[in-house]
Amino acid sequence: MNSIVPIFEKVLNEGRANLSLYEALNVVKAFGLPVAKFVLVKDIDDIEKVRGVLSPPFVAKISSPDVIHKTDVGGIFLNIQTEEELKYTVENILENVKRRMSNAKIDGVIVQEMIKRGYEVIIGGLRDQQFGPVVAFGLGGVFVEVLKDVAFDIAPIEPEEALSLIKSIKGYRILLGYRGKPPANLESLANMLSKASQFLWEYRRYIKEMDLNPVIVTSKNSYVVDSRIILSAIN
């Protein structure tokens, strides 16, 4: 955890508010949240870093503090099957972002293994002026975007409280399994939600907003696969 504050201070000293994906994943990983295994590749010559560490199919996505919506700039590709295809994709992502956001600061491309047969959920949080750190939970996709099916609580919360928060959303029963899909591991999800709330509380002086989206929950575990953190330091 000692590595977290230096990252936050570095970002603020550079006059930035947004962490890059690489910075954000490293921060939540350092705090102890389970993060899907990832490798940062800076260019196609870096692809060999993936060999022996990750197995296909892969996901590749841009890491830049200036890119908020990766899809809008051609900065994310899924279901990459081979190393050769990965090389082409990394090159394509870097060209897309440089063409559409020529001034963007780019770390490189994050490569991850695709996690199959999981449920997509969102764990978020913000620093509220009245209540302080607040943690949020919802199902991914249409449930958040259209139905606004999100529950909130004041951070930090214990795993038992986190489980109650999970069960409070309208779409909760989907996590119990349907059409042959095994149920989500709610214990691992509650533990992650509790841990995320502790993270928001512990670094409340720095974190303005946090978005772990998506978190993939399988029948065995829960994994952060994408993270966005916005800073605004207060004394």
PDB file of C-alpha atoms in Angstrom:
ATOM      1  CA  MET A   1       0.000   0.000   0.000  1.00  0.00           C
ATOM      2  CA  ASN A   2       3.013   2.292   0.427  1.00  0.00           C
ATOM      3  CA  SER A   3       3.183   2.608  -3.371  1.00  0.00           C
ATOM      4  CA  ILE A   4      -0.260   4.231  -3.652  1.00  0.00           C
ATOM      5  CA  VAL A   5       0.385   7.741  -2.305  1.00  0.00           C
ATOM      6  CA  PRO A   6       3.474   8.280  -4.513  1.00  0.00           C
ATOM      7  CA  ILE A   7       1.349   7.481  -7.593  1.00  0.00           C
ATOM      8  CA  PHE A   8      -1.354   9.917  -6.470  1.00  0.00           C
ATOM      9  CA  GLU A   9       1.231  12.612  -5.702  1.00  0.00           C
ATOM     10  CA  LYS A  10       2.944  12.090  -9.063  1.00  0.00           C
ATOM     11  CA  VAL A  11      -0.365  12.525 -10.906  1.00  0.00           C
ATOM     12  CA  LEU A  12      -1.233  15.693  -8.984  1.00  0.00           C
ATOM     13  CA  ASN A  13       2.267  17.131  -9.379  1.00  0.00           C
ATOM     14  CA  GLU A  14       1.912  16.701 -13.147  1.00  0.00           C
ATOM     15  CA  GLY A  15      -1.236  18.832 -13.002  1.00  0.00           C
ATOM     16  CA  ARG A  16      -3.485  15.879 -13.756  1.00  0.00           C
ATOM     17  CA  ALA A  17      -6.700  14.666 -12.128  1.00  0.00           C
ATOM     18  CA  ASN A  18      -7.165  11.412 -14.073  1.00  0.00           C
ATOM     19  CA  LEU A  19      -5.051   8.319 -13.549  1.00  0.00           C
ATOM     20  CA  SER A  20      -4.242   6.251 -16.613  1.00  0.00           C
ATOM     21  CA  LEU A  21      -5.623   2.706 -16.733  1.00  0.00           C
ATOM     22  CA  TYR A  22      -2.171   1.325 -15.931  1.00  0.00           C
ATOM     23  CA  GLU A  23      -1.850   3.595 -12.887  1.00  0.00           C
ATOM     24  CA  ALA A  24      -5.394   2.864 -11.704  1.00  0.00           C
ATOM     25  CA  LEU A  25      -5.030  -0.924 -12.002  1.00  0.00           C
ATOM     26  CA  ASN A  26      -1.732  -0.813 -10.128  1.00  0.00           C
ATOM     27  CA  VAL A  27      -3.252   1.305  -7.364  1.00  0.00           C
ATOM     28  CA  VAL A  28      -6.265  -0.943  -6.713  1.00  0.00           C
ATOM     29  CA  LYS A  29      -4.034  -4.019  -6.968  1.00  0.00           C
ATOM     30  CA  ALA A  30      -1.631  -2.523  -4.407  1.00  0.00           C
ATOM     31  CA  PHE A  31      -4.546  -2.025  -2.011  1.00  0.00           C
ATOM     32  CA  GLY A  32      -5.392  -5.716  -2.292  1.00  0.00           C
ATOM     33  CA  LEU A  33      -8.333  -5.805  -4.678  1.00  0.00           C
ATOM     34  CA  PRO A  34      -8.185  -8.825  -7.014  1.00  0.00           C
ATOM     35  CA  VAL A  35      -7.278  -7.527 -10.465  1.00  0.00           C
ATOM     36  CA  ALA A  36      -7.354  -9.604 -13.654  1.00  0.00           C
ATOM     37  CA  LYS A  37      -3.770 -10.337 -14.680  1.00  0.00           C
ATOM     38  CA  PHE A  38      -2.448  -7.674 -17.068  1.00  0.00           C
ATOM     39  CA  VAL A  39       0.658  -6.674 -19.002  1.00  0.00           C
ATOM     40  CA  LEU A  40       1.528  -3.199 -20.324  1.00  0.00           C
ATOM     41  CA  VAL A  41       3.017  -3.207 -23.816  1.00  0.00           C
ATOM     42  CA  LYS A  42       4.405   0.075 -25.153  1.00  0.00           C
ATOM     43  CA  ASP A  43       4.657  -1.043 -28.804  1.00  0.00           C
ATOM     44  CA  ILE A  44       4.645  -4.210 -30.923  1.00  0.00           C
ATOM     45  CA  ASP A  45       8.234  -5.003 -29.899  1.00  0.00           C
ATOM     46  CA  ASP A  46       6.914  -5.404 -26.356  1.00  0.00           C
ATOM     47  CA  ILE A  47       4.451  -8.177 -27.267  1.00  0.00           C
ATOM     48  CA  GLU A  48       6.855 -10.888 -26.129  1.00  0.00           C
ATOM     49  CA  LYS A  49       6.144  -9.740 -22.542  1.00  0.00           C
ATOM     50  CA  VAL A  50       2.741 -11.410 -22.882  1.00  0.00           C
ATOM     51  CA  ARG A  51       4.173 -14.800 -23.838  1.00  0.00           C
ATOM     52  CA  GLY A  52       4.038 -17.265 -20.966  1.00  0.00           C
ATOM     53  CA  VAL A  53       2.187 -14.778 -18.760  1.00  0.00           C
ATOM     54  CA  LEU A  54      -1.235 -14.533 -20.419  1.00  0.00           C
ATOM     55  CA  SER A  55      -3.228 -17.014 -22.489  1.00  0.00           C
ATOM     56  CA  PRO A  56      -5.600 -16.158 -25.362  1.00  0.00           C
ATOM     57  CA  PRO A  57      -8.194 -14.953 -25.980  1.00  0.00           C
ATOM     58  CA  PHE A  58      -6.908 -11.504 -25.054  1.00  0.00           C
ATOM     59  CA  VAL A  59      -8.383  -8.068 -24.463  1.00  0.00           C
ATOM     60  CA  ALA A  60      -6.308  -5.015 -25.466  1.00  0.00           C
ATOM     61  CA  LYS A  61      -7.078  -1.447 -24.374  1.00  0.00           C
ATOM     62  CA  ILE A  62      -5.352   1.894 -24.393  1.00  0.00           C
ATOM     63  CA  SER A  63      -3.811   3.245 -21.201  1.00  0.00           C
ATOM     64  CA  SER A  64      -3.946   7.034 -21.181  1.00  0.00           C
ATOM     65  CA  PRO A  65      -5.090   9.559 -18.566  1.00  0.00           C
ATOM     66  CA  ASP A  66      -6.566  11.607 -21.411  1.00  0.00           C
ATOM     67  CA  VAL A  67      -8.829   8.853 -22.787  1.00  0.00           C
ATOM     68  CA  ILE A  68     -12.067   8.529 -20.817  1.00  0.00           C
ATOM     69  CA  HIS A  69     -14.137   6.482 -23.278  1.00  0.00           C
ATOM     70  CA  LYS A  70     -11.872   3.945 -24.984  1.00  0.00           C
ATOM     71  CA  THR A  71     -14.507   2.811 -27.488  1.00  0.00           C
ATOM     72  CA  ASP A  72     -14.899   6.338 -28.890  1.00  0.00           C
ATOM     73  CA  VAL A  73     -11.253   6.464 -30.001  1.00  0.00           C
ATOM     74  CA  GLY A  74     -10.853   2.865 -31.187  1.00  0.00           C
ATOM     75  CA  GLY A  75      -8.934   2.114 -28.016  1.00  0.00           C
ATOM     76  CA  ILE A  76     -10.297  -1.305 -27.043  1.00  0.00           C
ATOM     77  CA  PHE A  77     -10.524  -4.688 -28.790  1.00  0.00           C
ATOM     78  CA  LEU A  78     -11.855  -7.999 -27.450  1.00  0.00           C
ATOM     79  CA  ASN A  79     -11.485 -11.682 -28.251  1.00  0.00           C
ATOM     80  CA  ILE A  80      -7.981 -11.530 -29.759  1.00  0.00           C
ATOM     81  CA  GLN A  81      -7.011 -15.116 -30.533  1.00  0.00           C
ATOM     82  CA  THR A  82      -3.315 -15.174 -31.460  1.00  0.00           C
ATOM     83  CA  GLU A  83      -0.062 -13.347 -30.769  1.00  0.00           C
ATOM     84  CA  GLU A  84       0.062 -12.213 -34.398  1.00  0.00           C
ATOM     85  CA  GLU A  85      -3.441 -10.775 -34.117  1.00  0.00           C
ATOM     86  CA  LEU A  86      -2.399  -9.106 -30.860  1.00  0.00           C
ATOM     87  CA  LYS A  87       0.538  -7.382 -32.599  1.00  0.00           C
ATOM     88  CA  TYR A  88      -1.781  -6.006 -35.272  1.00  0.00           C
ATOM     89  CA  THR A  89      -4.306  -4.894 -32.633  1.00  0.00           C
ATOM     90  CA  VAL A  90      -1.751  -3.086 -30.456  1.00  0.00           C
ATOM     91  CA  GLU A  91      -0.449  -1.212 -33.497  1.00  0.00           C
ATOM     92  CA  ASN A  92      -4.010  -0.388 -34.533  1.00  0.00           C
ATOM     93  CA  ILE A  93      -4.968   0.931 -31.078  1.00  0.00           C
ATOM     94  CA  LEU A  94      -1.904   3.180 -30.830  1.00  0.00           C
ATOM     95  CA  GLU A  95      -2.515   4.576 -34.336  1.00  0.00           C
ATOM     96  CA  ASN A  96      -6.227   5.146 -33.615  1.00  0.00           C
ATOM     97  CA  VAL A  97      -5.586   7.117 -30.446  1.00  0.00           C
ATOM     98  CA  LYS A  98      -2.697   9.162 -31.873  1.00  0.00           C
ATOM     99  CA  ARG A  99      -4.825  10.065 -34.895  1.00  0.00           C
ATOM    100  CA  ARG A 100      -7.919  11.055 -32.898  1.00  0.00           C
ATOM    101  CA  MET A 101      -6.196  12.540 -29.833  1.00  0.00           C
ATOM    102  CA  SER A 102      -2.800  13.702 -31.025  1.00  0.00           C
ATOM    103  CA  ASN A 103      -1.926  15.365 -27.711  1.00  0.00           C
ATOM    104  CA  ALA A 104      -2.911  12.417 -25.516  1.00  0.00           C
ATOM    105  CA  LYS A 105      -0.340  11.128 -23.036  1.00  0.00           C
ATOM    106  CA  ILE A 106      -0.056   7.383 -23.751  1.00  0.00           C
ATOM    107  CA  ASP A 107       1.473   4.757 -21.445  1.00  0.00           C
ATOM    108  CA  GLY A 108       0.904   1.962 -23.938  1.00  0.00           C
ATOM    109  CA  VAL A 109      -1.673  -0.812 -24.303  1.00  0.00           C
ATOM    110  CA  ILE A 110      -2.956  -2.985 -21.462  1.00  0.00           C
ATOM    111  CA  VAL A 111      -3.328  -6.652 -22.446  1.00  0.00           C
ATOM    112  CA  GLN A 112      -5.467  -8.984 -20.331  1.00  0.00           C
ATOM    113  CA  GLU A 113      -6.929 -12.462 -20.600  1.00  0.00           C
ATOM    114  CA  MET A 114     -10.651 -12.483 -21.358  1.00  0.00           C
ATOM    115  CA  ILE A 115     -12.671 -13.820 -18.429  1.00  0.00           C
ATOM    116  CA  LYS A 116     -15.499 -15.992 -19.724  1.00  0.00           C
ATOM    117  CA  ARG A 117     -18.913 -16.850 -18.282  1.00  0.00           C
ATOM    118  CA  GLY A 118     -18.914 -14.095 -15.717  1.00  0.00           C
ATOM    119  CA  TYR A 119     -21.353 -11.399 -14.665  1.00  0.00           C
ATOM    120  CA  GLU A 120     -20.471  -7.759 -15.279  1.00  0.00           C
ATOM    121  CA  VAL A 121     -21.021  -5.473 -12.308  1.00  0.00           C
ATOM    122  CA  ILE A 122     -19.910  -1.967 -11.403  1.00  0.00           C
ATOM    123  CA  ILE A 123     -18.347  -0.837  -8.151  1.00  0.00           C
ATOM    124  CA  GLY A 124     -17.994   2.907  -7.859  1.00  0.00           C
ATOM    125  CA  GLY A 125     -17.561   5.670  -5.387  1.00  0.00           C
ATOM    126  CA  LEU A 126     -17.223   9.379  -4.842  1.00  0.00           C
ATOM    127  CA  ARG A 127     -16.407  11.919  -2.175  1.00  0.00           C
ATOM    128  CA  ASP A 128     -19.660  13.581  -1.199  1.00  0.00           C
ATOM    129  CA  GLN A 129     -19.487  17.040   0.413  1.00  0.00           C
ATOM    130  CA  GLN A 130     -22.033  16.072   3.064  1.00  0.00           C
ATOM    131  CA  PHE A 131     -21.391  12.363   3.702  1.00  0.00           C
ATOM    132  CA  GLY A 132     -17.752  11.933   2.736  1.00  0.00           C
ATOM    133  CA  PRO A 133     -16.776   8.774   0.811  1.00  0.00           C
ATOM    134  CA  VAL A 134     -19.777   6.947  -0.657  1.00  0.00           C
ATOM    135  CA  VAL A 135     -19.606   3.518  -2.313  1.00  0.00           C
ATOM    136  CA  ALA A 136     -21.919   2.437  -5.144  1.00  0.00           C
ATOM    137  CA  PHE A 137     -22.891  -0.941  -6.610  1.00  0.00           C
ATOM    138  CA  GLY A 138     -24.864  -1.960  -9.687  1.00  0.00           C
ATOM    139  CA  LEU A 139     -25.090  -4.484 -12.480  1.00  0.00           C
ATOM    140  CA  GLY A 140     -23.334  -3.534 -15.710  1.00  0.00           C
ATOM    141  CA  GLY A 141     -24.740  -2.582 -19.096  1.00  0.00           C
ATOM    142  CA  VAL A 142     -28.396  -1.675 -19.472  1.00  0.00           C
ATOM    143  CA  PHE A 143     -29.090  -1.963 -15.736  1.00  0.00           C
ATOM    144  CA  VAL A 144     -26.945   1.070 -14.953  1.00  0.00           C
ATOM    145  CA  GLU A 145     -27.282   3.019 -18.205  1.00  0.00           C
ATOM    146  CA  VAL A 146     -31.048   2.717 -18.703  1.00  0.00           C
ATOM    147  CA  LEU A 147     -32.633   1.429 -15.500  1.00  0.00           C
ATOM    148  CA  LYS A 148     -30.346   3.357 -13.110  1.00  0.00           C
ATOM    149  CA  ASP A 149     -30.373   0.281 -10.858  1.00  0.00           C
ATOM    150  CA  VAL A 150     -27.634   1.375  -8.446  1.00  0.00           C
ATOM    151  CA  ALA A 151     -27.388   1.218  -4.654  1.00  0.00           C
ATOM    152  CA  PHE A 152     -25.285   3.477  -2.414  1.00  0.00           C
ATOM    153  CA  ASP A 153     -23.879   3.373   1.110  1.00  0.00           C
ATOM    154  CA  ILE A 154     -21.525   5.482   3.199  1.00  0.00           C
ATOM    155  CA  ALA A 155     -18.000   4.041   3.210  1.00  0.00           C
ATOM    156  CA  PRO A 156     -16.477   2.032   4.718  1.00  0.00           C
ATOM    157  CA  ILE A 157     -18.752  -1.028   4.912  1.00  0.00           C
ATOM    158  CA  GLU A 158     -18.142  -4.554   6.201  1.00  0.00           C
ATOM    159  CA  PRO A 159     -18.654  -7.628   3.948  1.00  0.00           C
ATOM    160  CA  GLU A 160     -22.045  -8.339   5.583  1.00  0.00           C
ATOM    161  CA  GLU A 161     -23.209  -4.797   4.810  1.00  0.00           C
ATOM    162  CA  ALA A 162     -21.801  -5.124   1.299  1.00  0.00           C
ATOM    163  CA  LEU A 163     -23.851  -8.280   0.737  1.00  0.00           C
ATOM    164  CA  SER A 164     -26.995  -6.437   1.850  1.00  0.00           C
ATOM    165  CA  LEU A 165     -26.162  -3.626  -0.583  1.00  0.00           C
ATOM    166  CA  ILE A 166     -25.756  -6.160  -3.413  1.00  0.00           C
ATOM    167  CA  LYS A 167     -29.112  -7.761  -2.566  1.00  0.00           C
ATOM    168  CA  SER A 168     -30.855  -4.367  -2.493  1.00  0.00           C
ATOM    169  CA  ILE A 169     -30.673  -3.714  -6.252  1.00  0.00           C
ATOM    170  CA  LYS A 170     -33.630  -4.709  -8.438  1.00  0.00           C
ATOM    171  CA  GLY A 171     -31.550  -6.937 -10.723  1.00  0.00           C
ATOM    172  CA  TYR A 172     -29.932  -8.891  -7.882  1.00  0.00           C
ATOM    173  CA  ARG A 173     -31.596 -12.207  -8.800  1.00  0.00           C
ATOM    174  CA  ILE A 174     -29.702 -12.301 -12.106  1.00  0.00           C
ATOM    175  CA  LEU A 175     -26.554 -12.985 -10.076  1.00  0.00           C
ATOM    176  CA  LEU A 176     -28.162 -16.186  -8.764  1.00  0.00           C
ATOM    177  CA  GLY A 177     -27.838 -17.815 -12.201  1.00  0.00           C
ATOM    178  CA  TYR A 178     -30.122 -18.217 -15.201  1.00  0.00           C
ATOM    179  CA  ARG A 179     -30.370 -20.319 -18.384  1.00  0.00           C
ATOM    180  CA  GLY A 180     -27.728 -22.738 -17.194  1.00  0.00           C
ATOM    181  CA  LYS A 181     -25.286 -20.016 -16.170  1.00  0.00           C
ATOM    182  CA  PRO A 182     -23.812 -20.783 -12.725  1.00  0.00           C
ATOM    183  CA  PRO A 183     -24.506 -18.304  -9.915  1.00  0.00           C
ATOM    184  CA  ALA A 184     -22.030 -15.559  -9.103  1.00  0.00           C
ATOM    185  CA  ASN A 185     -19.750 -15.998  -6.112  1.00  0.00           C
ATOM    186  CA  LEU A 186     -21.460 -13.451  -3.884  1.00  0.00           C
ATOM    187  CA  GLU A 187     -19.005 -13.909  -1.024  1.00  0.00           C
ATOM    188  CA  SER A 188     -16.080 -12.838  -3.217  1.00  0.00           C
ATOM    189  CA  LEU A 189     -18.132  -9.936  -4.591  1.00  0.00           C
ATOM    190  CA  ALA A 190     -19.142  -8.740  -1.114  1.00  0.00           C
ATOM    191  CA  ASN A 191     -15.521  -8.929   0.011  1.00  0.00           C
ATOM    192  CA  MET A 192     -14.431  -6.867  -3.000  1.00  0.00           C
ATOM    193  CA  LEU A 193     -17.167  -4.274  -2.454  1.00  0.00           C
ATOM    194  CA  SER A 194     -16.164  -3.964   1.200  1.00  0.00           C
ATOM    195  CA  LYS A 195     -12.480  -3.670   0.254  1.00  0.00           C
ATOM    196  CA  ALA A 196     -13.285  -0.995  -2.345  1.00  0.00           C
ATOM    197  CA  SER A 197     -15.194   0.986   0.292  1.00  0.00           C
ATOM    198  CA  GLN A 198     -12.164   0.777   2.605  1.00  0.00           C
ATOM    199  CA  PHE A 199      -9.999   2.042  -0.258  1.00  0.00           C
ATOM    200  CA  LEU A 200     -12.300   5.047  -0.732  1.00  0.00           C
ATOM    201  CA  TRP A 201     -12.178   5.773   2.998  1.00  0.00           C
ATOM    202  CA  GLU A 202      -8.429   5.256   3.383  1.00  0.00           C
ATOM    203  CA  TYR A 203      -7.619   7.643   0.510  1.00  0.00           C
ATOM    204  CA  ARG A 204     -10.542  10.034   0.929  1.00  0.00           C
ATOM    205  CA  ARG A 205      -8.111  12.971   0.934  1.00  0.00           C
ATOM    206  CA  TYR A 206      -7.160  12.138  -2.658  1.00  0.00           C
ATOM    207  CA  ILE A 207     -10.014  10.314  -4.410  1.00  0.00           C
ATOM    208  CA  LYS A 208     -12.812  12.390  -5.896  1.00  0.00           C
ATOM    209  CA  GLU A 209     -14.345   9.570  -7.983  1.00  0.00           C
ATOM    210  CA  MET A 210     -13.658   5.891  -8.615  1.00  0.00           C
ATOM    211  CA  ASP A 211     -15.199   3.577 -11.171  1.00  0.00           C
ATOM    212  CA  LEU A 212     -14.348  -0.139 -11.299  1.00  0.00           C
ATOM    213  CA  ASN A 213     -16.217  -0.956 -14.475  1.00  0.00           C
ATOM    214  CA  PRO A 214     -16.537  -3.692 -15.179  1.00  0.00           C
ATOM    215  CA  VAL A 215     -15.849  -6.066 -12.359  1.00  0.00           C
ATOM    216  CA  ILE A 216     -16.303  -9.623 -13.633  1.00  0.00           C
ATOM    217  CA  VAL A 217     -17.841 -12.064 -11.145  1.00  0.00           C
ATOM    218  CA  THR A 218     -17.574 -15.787 -11.884  1.00  0.00           C
ATOM    219  CA  SER A 219     -18.764 -18.775  -9.877  1.00  0.00           C
ATOM    220  CA  LYS A 220     -15.340 -18.818  -8.201  1.00  0.00           C
ATOM    221  CA  ASN A 221     -14.093 -15.252  -7.832  1.00  0.00           C
ATOM    222  CA  SER A 222     -14.400 -11.553  -8.678  1.00  0.00           C
ATOM    223  CA  TYR A 223     -11.902  -9.558 -10.742  1.00  0.00           C
ATOM    224  CA  VAL A 224     -11.400  -5.876 -11.519  1.00  0.00           C
ATOM    225  CA  VAL A 225     -10.766  -5.619 -15.267  1.00  0.00           C
ATOM    226  CA  ASP A 226     -11.022  -1.855 -15.730  1.00  0.00           C
ATOM    227  CA  SER A 227     -10.551   1.050 -13.370  1.00  0.00           C
ATOM    228  CA  ARG A 228     -10.961   4.815 -13.554  1.00  0.00           C
ATOM    229  CA  ILE A 229      -9.850   7.072 -10.707  1.00  0.00           C
ATOM    230  CA  ILE A 230     -10.172  10.863 -10.556  1.00  0.00           C
ATOM    231  CA  LEU A 231      -8.241  12.812  -7.937  1.00  0.00           C
ATOM    232  CA  SER A 232      -8.864  16.103  -6.215  1.00  0.00           C
ATOM    233  CA  ALA A 233      -6.650  16.511  -3.167  1.00  0.00           C
ATOM    234  CA  ILE A 234      -7.971  18.221  -0.040  1.00  0.00           C
ATOM    235  CA  ASN A 235      -6.098  19.185   3.119  1.00  0.00           C
TER     236      ASN A 235
END
